[in-house]
XYZ file of C-alpha atoms in Angstrom:
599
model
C 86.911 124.077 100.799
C 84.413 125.139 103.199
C 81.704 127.057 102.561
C 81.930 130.222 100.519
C 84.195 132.260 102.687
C 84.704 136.249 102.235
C 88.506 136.078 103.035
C 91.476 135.349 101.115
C 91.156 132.584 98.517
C 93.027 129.195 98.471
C 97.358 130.097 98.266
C 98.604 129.042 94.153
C 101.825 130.836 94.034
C 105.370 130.714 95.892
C 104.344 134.509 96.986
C 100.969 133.758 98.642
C 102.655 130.315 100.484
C 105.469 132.555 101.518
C 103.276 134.829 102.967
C 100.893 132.535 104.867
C 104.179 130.531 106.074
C 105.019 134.241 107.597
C 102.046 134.466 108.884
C 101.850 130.648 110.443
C 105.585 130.986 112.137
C 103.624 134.474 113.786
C 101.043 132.443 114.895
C 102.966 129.487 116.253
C 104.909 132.170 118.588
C 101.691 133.271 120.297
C 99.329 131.406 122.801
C 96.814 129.414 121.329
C 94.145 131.174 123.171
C 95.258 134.597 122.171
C 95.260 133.779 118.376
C 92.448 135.556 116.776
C 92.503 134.980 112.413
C 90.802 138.209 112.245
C 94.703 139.651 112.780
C 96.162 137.491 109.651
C 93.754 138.873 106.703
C 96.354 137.624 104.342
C 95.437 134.095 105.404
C 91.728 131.783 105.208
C 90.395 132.517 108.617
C 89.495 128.688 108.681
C 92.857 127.794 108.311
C 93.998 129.968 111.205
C 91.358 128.178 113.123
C 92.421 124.948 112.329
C 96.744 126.484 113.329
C 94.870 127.448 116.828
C 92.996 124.179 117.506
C 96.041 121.903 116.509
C 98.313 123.944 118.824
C 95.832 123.205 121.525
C 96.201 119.484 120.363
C 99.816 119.565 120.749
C 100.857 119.104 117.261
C 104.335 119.110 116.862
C 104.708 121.078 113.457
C 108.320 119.617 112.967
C 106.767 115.895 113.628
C 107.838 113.669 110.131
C 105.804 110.462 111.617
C 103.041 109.234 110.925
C 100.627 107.417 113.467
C 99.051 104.168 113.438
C 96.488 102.337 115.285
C 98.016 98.904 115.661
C 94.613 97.920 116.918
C 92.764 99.418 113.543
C 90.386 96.545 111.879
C 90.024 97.700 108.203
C 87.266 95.321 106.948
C 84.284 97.929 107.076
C 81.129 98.170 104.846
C 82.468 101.782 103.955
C 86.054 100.381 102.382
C 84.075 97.488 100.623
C 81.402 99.934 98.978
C 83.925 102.001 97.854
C 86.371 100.473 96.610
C 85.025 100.409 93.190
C 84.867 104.314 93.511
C 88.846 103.777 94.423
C 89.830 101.746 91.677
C 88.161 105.134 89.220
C 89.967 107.578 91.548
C 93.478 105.300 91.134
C 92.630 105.497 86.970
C 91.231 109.372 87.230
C 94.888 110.049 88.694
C 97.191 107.913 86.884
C 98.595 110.940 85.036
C 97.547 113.779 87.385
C 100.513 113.565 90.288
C 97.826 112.890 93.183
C 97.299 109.992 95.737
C 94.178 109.066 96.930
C 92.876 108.575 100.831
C 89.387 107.088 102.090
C 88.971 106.883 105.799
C 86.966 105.851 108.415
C 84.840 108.090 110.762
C 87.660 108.414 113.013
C 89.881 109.570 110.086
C 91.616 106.392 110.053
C 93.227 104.488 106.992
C 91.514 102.754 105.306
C 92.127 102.669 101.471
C 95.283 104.530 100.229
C 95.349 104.813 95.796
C 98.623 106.003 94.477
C 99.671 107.418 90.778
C 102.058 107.851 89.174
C 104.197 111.104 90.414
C 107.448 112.573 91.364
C 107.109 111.691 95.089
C 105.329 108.720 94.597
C 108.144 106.436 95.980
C 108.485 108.612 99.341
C 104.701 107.837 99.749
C 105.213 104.576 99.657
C 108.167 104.636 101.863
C 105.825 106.270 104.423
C 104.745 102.462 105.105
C 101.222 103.741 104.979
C 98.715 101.393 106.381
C 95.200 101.193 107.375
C 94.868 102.980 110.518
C 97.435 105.890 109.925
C 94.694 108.339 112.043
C 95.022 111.944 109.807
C 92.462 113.932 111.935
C 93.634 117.384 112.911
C 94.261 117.105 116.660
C 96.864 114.310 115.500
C 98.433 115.569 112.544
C 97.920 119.622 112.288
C 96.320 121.464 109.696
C 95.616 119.013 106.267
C 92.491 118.567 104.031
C 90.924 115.440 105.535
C 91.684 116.662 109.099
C 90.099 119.458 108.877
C 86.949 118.257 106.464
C 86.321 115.304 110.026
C 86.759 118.490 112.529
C 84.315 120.799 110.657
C 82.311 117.916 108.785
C 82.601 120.138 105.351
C 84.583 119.879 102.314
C 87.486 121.220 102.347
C 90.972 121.989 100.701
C 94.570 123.128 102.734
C 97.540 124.265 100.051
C 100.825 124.509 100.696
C 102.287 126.141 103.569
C 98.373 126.052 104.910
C 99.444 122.627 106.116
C 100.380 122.780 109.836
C 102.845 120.110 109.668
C 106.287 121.472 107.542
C 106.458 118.248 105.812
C 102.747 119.021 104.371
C 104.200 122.042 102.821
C 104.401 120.777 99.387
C 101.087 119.360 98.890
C 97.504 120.214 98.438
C 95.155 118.008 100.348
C 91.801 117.770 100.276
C 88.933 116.271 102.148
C 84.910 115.210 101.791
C 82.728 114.095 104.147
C 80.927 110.977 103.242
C 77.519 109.774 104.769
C 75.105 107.013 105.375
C 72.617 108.041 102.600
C 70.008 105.964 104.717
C 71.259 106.969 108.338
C 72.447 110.567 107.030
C 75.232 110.265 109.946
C 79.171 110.414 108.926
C 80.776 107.719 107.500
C 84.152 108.716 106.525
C 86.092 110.898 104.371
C 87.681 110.875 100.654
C 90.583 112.892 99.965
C 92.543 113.021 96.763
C 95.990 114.996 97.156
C 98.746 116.529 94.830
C 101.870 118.444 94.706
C 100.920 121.740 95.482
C 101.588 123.282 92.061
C 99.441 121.264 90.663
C 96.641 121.718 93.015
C 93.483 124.595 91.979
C 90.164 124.641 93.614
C 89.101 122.794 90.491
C 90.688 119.602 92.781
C 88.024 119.773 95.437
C 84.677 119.541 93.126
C 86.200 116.296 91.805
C 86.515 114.788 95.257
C 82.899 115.669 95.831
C 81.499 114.357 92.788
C 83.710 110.756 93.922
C 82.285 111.398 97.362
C 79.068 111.144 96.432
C 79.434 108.644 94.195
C 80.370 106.846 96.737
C 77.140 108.191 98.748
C 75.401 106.393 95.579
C 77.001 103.101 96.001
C 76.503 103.118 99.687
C 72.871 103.531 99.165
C 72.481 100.712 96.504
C 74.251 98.349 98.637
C 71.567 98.411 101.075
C 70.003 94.751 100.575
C 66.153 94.647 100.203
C 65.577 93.849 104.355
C 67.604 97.119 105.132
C 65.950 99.575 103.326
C 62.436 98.387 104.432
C 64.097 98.790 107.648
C 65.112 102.154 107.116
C 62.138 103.349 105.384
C 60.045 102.261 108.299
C 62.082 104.436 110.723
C 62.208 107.343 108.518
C 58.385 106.961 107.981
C 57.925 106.376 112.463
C 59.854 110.052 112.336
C 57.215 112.000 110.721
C 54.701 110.114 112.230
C 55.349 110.246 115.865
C 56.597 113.126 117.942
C 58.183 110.818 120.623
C 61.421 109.211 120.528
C 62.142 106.525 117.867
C 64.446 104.007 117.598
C 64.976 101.518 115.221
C 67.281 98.230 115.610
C 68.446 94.745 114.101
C 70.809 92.330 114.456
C 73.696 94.234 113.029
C 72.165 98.262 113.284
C 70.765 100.160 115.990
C 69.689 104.103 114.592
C 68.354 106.696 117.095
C 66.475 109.485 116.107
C 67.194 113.526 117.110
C 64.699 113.099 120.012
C 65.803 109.605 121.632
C 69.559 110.919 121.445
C 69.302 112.070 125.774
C 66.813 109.318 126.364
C 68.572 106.257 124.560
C 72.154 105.770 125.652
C 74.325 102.808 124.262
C 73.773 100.766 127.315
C 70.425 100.542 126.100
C 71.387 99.041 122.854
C 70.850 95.642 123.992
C 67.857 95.821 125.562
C 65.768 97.470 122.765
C 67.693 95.006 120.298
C 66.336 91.791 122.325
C 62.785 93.415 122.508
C 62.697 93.338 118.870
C 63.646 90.227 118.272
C 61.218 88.644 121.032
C 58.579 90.314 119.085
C 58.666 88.310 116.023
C 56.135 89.571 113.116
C 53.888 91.046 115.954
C 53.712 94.581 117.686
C 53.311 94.620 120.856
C 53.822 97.444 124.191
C 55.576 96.486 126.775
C 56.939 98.879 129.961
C 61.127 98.709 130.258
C 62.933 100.812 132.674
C 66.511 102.581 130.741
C 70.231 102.532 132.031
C 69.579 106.397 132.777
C 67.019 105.268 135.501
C 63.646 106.365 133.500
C 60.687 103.965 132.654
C 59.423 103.891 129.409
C 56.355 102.530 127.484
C 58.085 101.068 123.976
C 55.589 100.203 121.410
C 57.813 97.403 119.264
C 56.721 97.647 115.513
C 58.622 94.606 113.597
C 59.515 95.322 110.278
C 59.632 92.436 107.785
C 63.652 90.364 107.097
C 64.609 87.678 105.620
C 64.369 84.605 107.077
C 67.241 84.656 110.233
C 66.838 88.144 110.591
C 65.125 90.841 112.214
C 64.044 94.489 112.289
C 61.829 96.398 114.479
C 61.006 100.389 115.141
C 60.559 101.076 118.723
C 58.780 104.171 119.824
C 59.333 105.497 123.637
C 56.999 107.036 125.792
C 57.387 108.031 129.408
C 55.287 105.055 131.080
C 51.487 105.476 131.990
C 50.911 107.504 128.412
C 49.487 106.494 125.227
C 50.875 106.877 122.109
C 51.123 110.501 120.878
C 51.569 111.340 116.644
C 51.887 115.017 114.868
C 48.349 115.683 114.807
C 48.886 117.107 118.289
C 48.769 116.093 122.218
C 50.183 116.520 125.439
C 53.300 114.181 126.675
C 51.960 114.351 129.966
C 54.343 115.233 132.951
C 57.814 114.012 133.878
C 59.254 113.736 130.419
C 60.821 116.274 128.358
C 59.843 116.031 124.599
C 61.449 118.295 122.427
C 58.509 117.905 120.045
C 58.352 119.087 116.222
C 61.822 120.682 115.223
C 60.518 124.393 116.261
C 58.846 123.161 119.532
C 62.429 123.390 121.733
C 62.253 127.051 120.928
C 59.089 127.187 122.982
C 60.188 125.029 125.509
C 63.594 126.701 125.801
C 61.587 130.005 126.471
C 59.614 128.676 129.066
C 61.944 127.013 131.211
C 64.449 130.394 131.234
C 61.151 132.720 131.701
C 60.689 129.918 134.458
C 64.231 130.151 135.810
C 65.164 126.803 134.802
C 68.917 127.032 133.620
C 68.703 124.788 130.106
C 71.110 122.843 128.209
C 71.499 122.579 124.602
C 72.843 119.866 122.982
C 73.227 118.617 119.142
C 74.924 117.850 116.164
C 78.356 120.020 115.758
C 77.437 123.650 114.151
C 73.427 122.805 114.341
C 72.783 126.477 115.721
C 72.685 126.119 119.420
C 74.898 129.056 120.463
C 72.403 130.955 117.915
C 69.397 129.732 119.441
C 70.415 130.359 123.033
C 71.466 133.707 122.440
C 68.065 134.867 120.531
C 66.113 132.721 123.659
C 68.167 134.761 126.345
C 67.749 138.185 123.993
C 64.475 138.013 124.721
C 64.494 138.029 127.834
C 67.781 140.070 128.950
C 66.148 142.630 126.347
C 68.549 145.964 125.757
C 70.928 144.495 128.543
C 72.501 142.043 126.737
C 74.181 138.588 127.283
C 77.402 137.345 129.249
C 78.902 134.501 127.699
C 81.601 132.265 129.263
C 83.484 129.970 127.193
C 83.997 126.468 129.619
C 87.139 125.664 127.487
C 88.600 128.462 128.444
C 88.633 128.214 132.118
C 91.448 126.328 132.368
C 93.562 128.848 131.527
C 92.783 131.140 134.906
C 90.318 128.817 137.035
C 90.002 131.048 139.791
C 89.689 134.332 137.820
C 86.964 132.463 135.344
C 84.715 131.372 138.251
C 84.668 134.737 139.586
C 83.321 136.673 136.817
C 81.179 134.050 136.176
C 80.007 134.033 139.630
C 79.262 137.982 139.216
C 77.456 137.709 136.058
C 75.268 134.734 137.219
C 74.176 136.811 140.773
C 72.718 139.473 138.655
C 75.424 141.736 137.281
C 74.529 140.251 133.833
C 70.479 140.005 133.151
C 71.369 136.784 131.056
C 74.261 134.137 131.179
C 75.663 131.878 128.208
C 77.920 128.891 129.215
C 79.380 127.333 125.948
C 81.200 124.013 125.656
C 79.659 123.200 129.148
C 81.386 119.709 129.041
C 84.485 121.176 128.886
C 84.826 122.716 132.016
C 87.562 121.602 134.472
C 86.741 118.490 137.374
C 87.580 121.115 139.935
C 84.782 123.560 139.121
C 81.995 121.367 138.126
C 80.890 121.780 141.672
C 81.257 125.203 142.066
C 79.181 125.779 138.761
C 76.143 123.763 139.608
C 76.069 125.290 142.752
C 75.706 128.757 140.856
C 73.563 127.355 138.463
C 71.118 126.232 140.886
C 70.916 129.603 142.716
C 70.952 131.366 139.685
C 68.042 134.595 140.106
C 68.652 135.246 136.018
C 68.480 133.245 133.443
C 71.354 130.738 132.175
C 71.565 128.258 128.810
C 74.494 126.521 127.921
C 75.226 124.246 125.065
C 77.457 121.225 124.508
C 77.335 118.758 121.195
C 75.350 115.599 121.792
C 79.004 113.366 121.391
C 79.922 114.305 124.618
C 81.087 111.562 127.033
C 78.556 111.286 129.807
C 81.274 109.805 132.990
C 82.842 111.273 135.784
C 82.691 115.624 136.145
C 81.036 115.438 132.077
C 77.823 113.807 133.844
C 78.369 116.250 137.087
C 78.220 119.457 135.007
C 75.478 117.945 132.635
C 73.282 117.312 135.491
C 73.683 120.983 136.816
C 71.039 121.806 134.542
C 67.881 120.990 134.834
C 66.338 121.174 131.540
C 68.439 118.760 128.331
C 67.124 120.231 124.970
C 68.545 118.616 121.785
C 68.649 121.523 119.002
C 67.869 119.555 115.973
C 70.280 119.606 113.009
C 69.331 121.530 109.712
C 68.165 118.599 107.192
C 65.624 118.679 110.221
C 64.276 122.028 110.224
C 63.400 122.188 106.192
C 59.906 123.850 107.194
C 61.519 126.997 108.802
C 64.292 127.482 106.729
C 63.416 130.776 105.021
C 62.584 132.085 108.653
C 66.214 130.915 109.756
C 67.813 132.100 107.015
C 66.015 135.647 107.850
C 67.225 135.580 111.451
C 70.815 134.323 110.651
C 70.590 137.218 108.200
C 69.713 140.100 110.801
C 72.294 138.959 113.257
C 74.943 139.122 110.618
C 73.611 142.692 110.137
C 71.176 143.858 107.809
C 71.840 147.051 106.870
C 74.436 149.595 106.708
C 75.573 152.604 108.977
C 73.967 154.943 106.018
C 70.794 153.445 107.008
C 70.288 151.125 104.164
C 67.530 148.989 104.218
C 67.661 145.083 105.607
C 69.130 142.172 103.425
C 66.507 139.658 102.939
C 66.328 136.801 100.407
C 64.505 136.193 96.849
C 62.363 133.674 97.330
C 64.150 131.922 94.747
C 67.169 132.289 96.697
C 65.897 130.313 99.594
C 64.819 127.276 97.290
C 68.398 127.044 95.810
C 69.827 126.757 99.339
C 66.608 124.630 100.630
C 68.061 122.049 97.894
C 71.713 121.449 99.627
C 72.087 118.614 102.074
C 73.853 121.214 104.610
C 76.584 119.191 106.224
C 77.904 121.683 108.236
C 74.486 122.484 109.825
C 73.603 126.300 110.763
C 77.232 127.148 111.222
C 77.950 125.948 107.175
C 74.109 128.197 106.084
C 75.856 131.353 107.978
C 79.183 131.033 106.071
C 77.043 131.375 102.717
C 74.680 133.706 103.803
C 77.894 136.140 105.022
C 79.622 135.470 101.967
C 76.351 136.438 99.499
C 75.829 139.341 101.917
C 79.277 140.825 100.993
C 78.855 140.252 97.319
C 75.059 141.491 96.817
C 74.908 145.635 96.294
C 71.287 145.967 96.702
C 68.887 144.970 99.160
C 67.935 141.439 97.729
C 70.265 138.488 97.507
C 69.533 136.325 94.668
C 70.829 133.279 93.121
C 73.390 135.038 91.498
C 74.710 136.221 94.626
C 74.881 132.300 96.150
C 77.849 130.383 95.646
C 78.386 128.420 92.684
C 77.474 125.562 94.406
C 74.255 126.622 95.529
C 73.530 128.813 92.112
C 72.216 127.570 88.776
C 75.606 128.194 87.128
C 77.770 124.628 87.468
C 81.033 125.002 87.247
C 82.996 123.127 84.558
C 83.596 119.432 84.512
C 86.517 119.672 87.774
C 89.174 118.026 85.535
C 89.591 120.771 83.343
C 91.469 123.334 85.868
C 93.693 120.633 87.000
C 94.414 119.029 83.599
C 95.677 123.216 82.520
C 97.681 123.360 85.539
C 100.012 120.488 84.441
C 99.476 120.848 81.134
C 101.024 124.999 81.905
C 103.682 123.003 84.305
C 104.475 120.458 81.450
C 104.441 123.114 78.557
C 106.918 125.045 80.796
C 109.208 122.267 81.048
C 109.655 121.523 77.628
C 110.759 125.063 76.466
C 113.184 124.938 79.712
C 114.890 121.856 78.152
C 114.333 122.487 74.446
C 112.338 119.753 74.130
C 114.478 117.406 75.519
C 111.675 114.285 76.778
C 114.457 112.969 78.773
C 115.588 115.772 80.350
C 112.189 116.725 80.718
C 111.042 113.342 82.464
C 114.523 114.031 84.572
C 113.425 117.950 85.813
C 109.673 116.292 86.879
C 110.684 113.791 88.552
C 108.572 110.878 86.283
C 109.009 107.871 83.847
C 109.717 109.090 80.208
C 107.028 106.550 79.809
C 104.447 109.159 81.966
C 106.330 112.229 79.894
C 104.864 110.376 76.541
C 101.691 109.683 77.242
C 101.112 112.986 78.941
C 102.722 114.816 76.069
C 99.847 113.092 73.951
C 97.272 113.473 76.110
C 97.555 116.989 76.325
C 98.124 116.995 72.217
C 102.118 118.351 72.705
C 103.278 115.825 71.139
């Protein structure tokens, strides 16, 4: 489940999926773009999202397929590592009706577990495979789909499920990453029949997620993590961009990400292994056309191997480290994690439209809006959603056109790389005779050919927003500014909501997977709950509280207990008939009725 929402919770009964099936067939009758989950309050607004954006993917919600990759290679480092992790989930869920799912980064197939349940047989008969992709824009609303769009747990019940045939499960999904890289791996998802499913479900996919986390870190061979210790340790050390490569791994760091580009790969890969065991500079010109100075720092392998950090600087500088220093001209550094903040204020007060790019929910509509605040002051901001202008073109560019000639003291374009060929012209043609100021933001994925490159190059200043587990030193200050936009007092006057100090450590321990966007989701939901003018622990989530919930078992193992209690007064007690009314092996009736002590 995603972060501590203040809606509706997760669906458990035939009334609440009735209802939110109601409330799905409403949506599906509307245009995507017109759907707003603010108008279904009976109903998760995350899961409305996810209806909207897999209607804009074309999802049929009828489809019964399932689709492969033909192409799909399973034989990654991720299925290897965890299938240990597997082989616990198959024996966690031998008697629990679930099936287990791991998959790749793409949301791809790559390890399927199944137990022993009613519907096992029509799982099977699904001819599931590695590469059966489950991401949202291809199969609609489901756990694992949604937990690789938002890159947060998450759990879909029921009639929550886009698809109809998804109606009778509960799915869930968990974002696994590279405990060394910290980038996204994969996801785990266990799933069930939906009357078995409770939000107990979900904390037991975490705790299997990050066991595999745990495994994935200790299979790291001695040569790799000297490797990656040596680029985490060039990170704090030097502000400029870092990069760190060997034979099989190439890891860029938040600040290389718009000066490194794949095509580079090679290149800084060779350099290393020219270098041997000794450092050495040496002046290389990048497939984007700029000329860098790369200082090569080998890292001790094992013999056939080798590892170096590379750091970048624009050519004719020297090397530059946190104790301070100018980059000198032509380059734009993006410095310590707070410094784009400065630099994104002085190339809007200096009428340079910017760019923001980054990881997906890092903050960068957030930080372009409090940037352009300052400067539009009581005027406020025009924002222009790029996705959207396909639906009128024309219309779009006008207003847009109005706001950016000086109707509007300050102009937001979001999803900038989404705009359509046909206007990527018009827009940096606006952009560069903008008289007010303009930032738009984009996530750092984005493909970089054709009108993406056209409308990326409209703006003259690329500043990469870096993602939370980056920005540990400001936290409480974010936290205090995410907490006065959501609004910090009420219409009685009451005074602002600000956090215990204690508060902000509990949440300063969470890895924050989902970024700003996941931090604003908790602090709205503690902001509801708290009746004073302090949010403490107690008002966190569990998960980011002192009080752990109980072992994640225990819900689900009362839910079928209830479900198999239920059946045997319906039959009198009847094993058979019981077995025959759940759809398992009196074999799986037996041992259940003894492991649950109804024997």
């Amino acid at each position: 489940m995603p972060a501590a929402s203040s809606g509706p919770p997760v669906p458990h009964t035939t009334a609440e999926w009735e209802r939110v099936r109601q409330a799905k067939l409403d949506v599906l009758t509307r245009d995507p773009f017109a759907v707003d989950p603010a108008d279904y309050p009976g109903v998760r607004p995350e899961v409305v999202a996810s209806w909207r954006r897999s209607m804009l993917a074309g999802v049929d919600p009828g489809a019964r397929h399932y689709a492969p990759d033909d192409d799909f290679q399973p034989r990654t480092r991720l299925a290897a590592v965890a299938q240990p992790i597997m082989n616990r989930l198959k024996d966690e869920i031998s008697d629990l009706n679930c099936w287990g799912f791991l998959a790749d980064r793409a949301c791809r197939l790559l390890t399927v577990v199944v137990g022993d349940f009613p519907l096992a047989g029509r799982v099977h008969r699904q001819n599931l495979r590695p590469g059966m992709c489950f991401a949202e824009e291809v199969m609609g609303t489901n756990g694992m789909g949604c937990a690789h769009e938002t890159q947060q747990a998450f759990i879909i019940a029921g009639t929550e499920h886009f698809r109809t045939d998804s109606e009778i499960l509960t799915t869930t999904g968990v974002i696994i990453r590279d405990p060394f890289t910290k980038r996204y791996a994969g996801t785990l998802g266990a799933h069930c029949l939906r009357e078995y499913g409770t939000t107990a479900l979900l904390p037991l996919v975490v705790e299997l997620g990050r066991s595999i986390e745990a495994q994935l870190l200790a299979s790291r061979e001695d040569g790799e993590r000297e490797f990656f210790d040596a680029f985490a340790a060039a990170q704090r050390r030097h502000r400029a961009p870092v990069v760190g490569v060997s034979r099989r791994l190439c890891v860029v760091s938040t600040r290389a990400r718009t000066v490194v580009h794949e095509a580079d790969e090679e290149l800084l890969r060779r350099l290393a292994e020219e270098s041997g065991s000794r450092s050495r500079t040496v002046q290389r010109q990048l497939s984007s056309g700029v000329t860098v100075t790369i200082q090569v720092h080998p890292v001790p392998q094992p013999r056939g191997e080798f590892a170096a950090v590379l750091v970048l600087l624009p050519s004719g500088t020297s090397m530059v480290d946190d104790t301070g220093g100018d980059a000198g001209p032509g380059w734009v550094w993006e410095g310590a994690p707070a410094d784009f903040r400065t630099q994104l204020a002085r190339a809007l007060r200096n009428g340079r439209a910017v760019l923001l790019t980054g990881e997906r929910g890092c903050g960068k509509r957030h930080e372009a809006r409090q940037a352009l605040r300052g400067l539009a002051g009581s005027g406020g901001i025009a924002e222009f959603d790029c996705a959207l202008a396909h639906l009128r073109p024309r219309e779009w560019l006008r207003s847009l056109a109005s706001a950016v000639s000086g109707d509007s003291p300050a102009v937001l374009l979001g999803h900038v790389t989404d705009l359509p060929a046909e206007l990527t012209t018009a827009v940096a043609d606006l952009l560069a005779r903008a008289p007010v100021p303009v930032a738009g933001t984009t996530t750092d994925d984005a493909g970089h050919d054709g009108a993406v490159a056209r409308v990326r190059e409209s703006f003259p200043v690329l500043l990469t927003v870096p993602p939370l587990r980056e920005r540990r030193n400001e936290f409480g200050q974010l936290c205090a500014s995410l907490l006065a936009e959501l609004g910090g007092g009420d219409e009685d006057g009451e005074q602002a909501v600000t956090l215990a100090p204690r508060a902000v450590a509990a949440l300063l321990a969470s890895d924050w997977p989902g970024n700003v966007r996941q931090l604003l989701q908790v602090l709205a939901s503690a902001r509801v709950r708290v009746s004073g003018p302090v949010i403490d622990v107690g008002d966190l989530p569990a998960r980011h509280g002192r009080n752990q919930p109980a072992h994640p078992l225990d819900e689900v193992r009362a839910a079928e207990r209830r479900v198999l209690m239920a059946a045997l007064r319906e039959t009198g007690g009847d094993r058979n008939a019981v077995a025959e009314r759940l759809g398992i092996s009196r074999a799986t009736v037996y041992r259940k009725l003894k492991r649950y002590e109804l024997d």
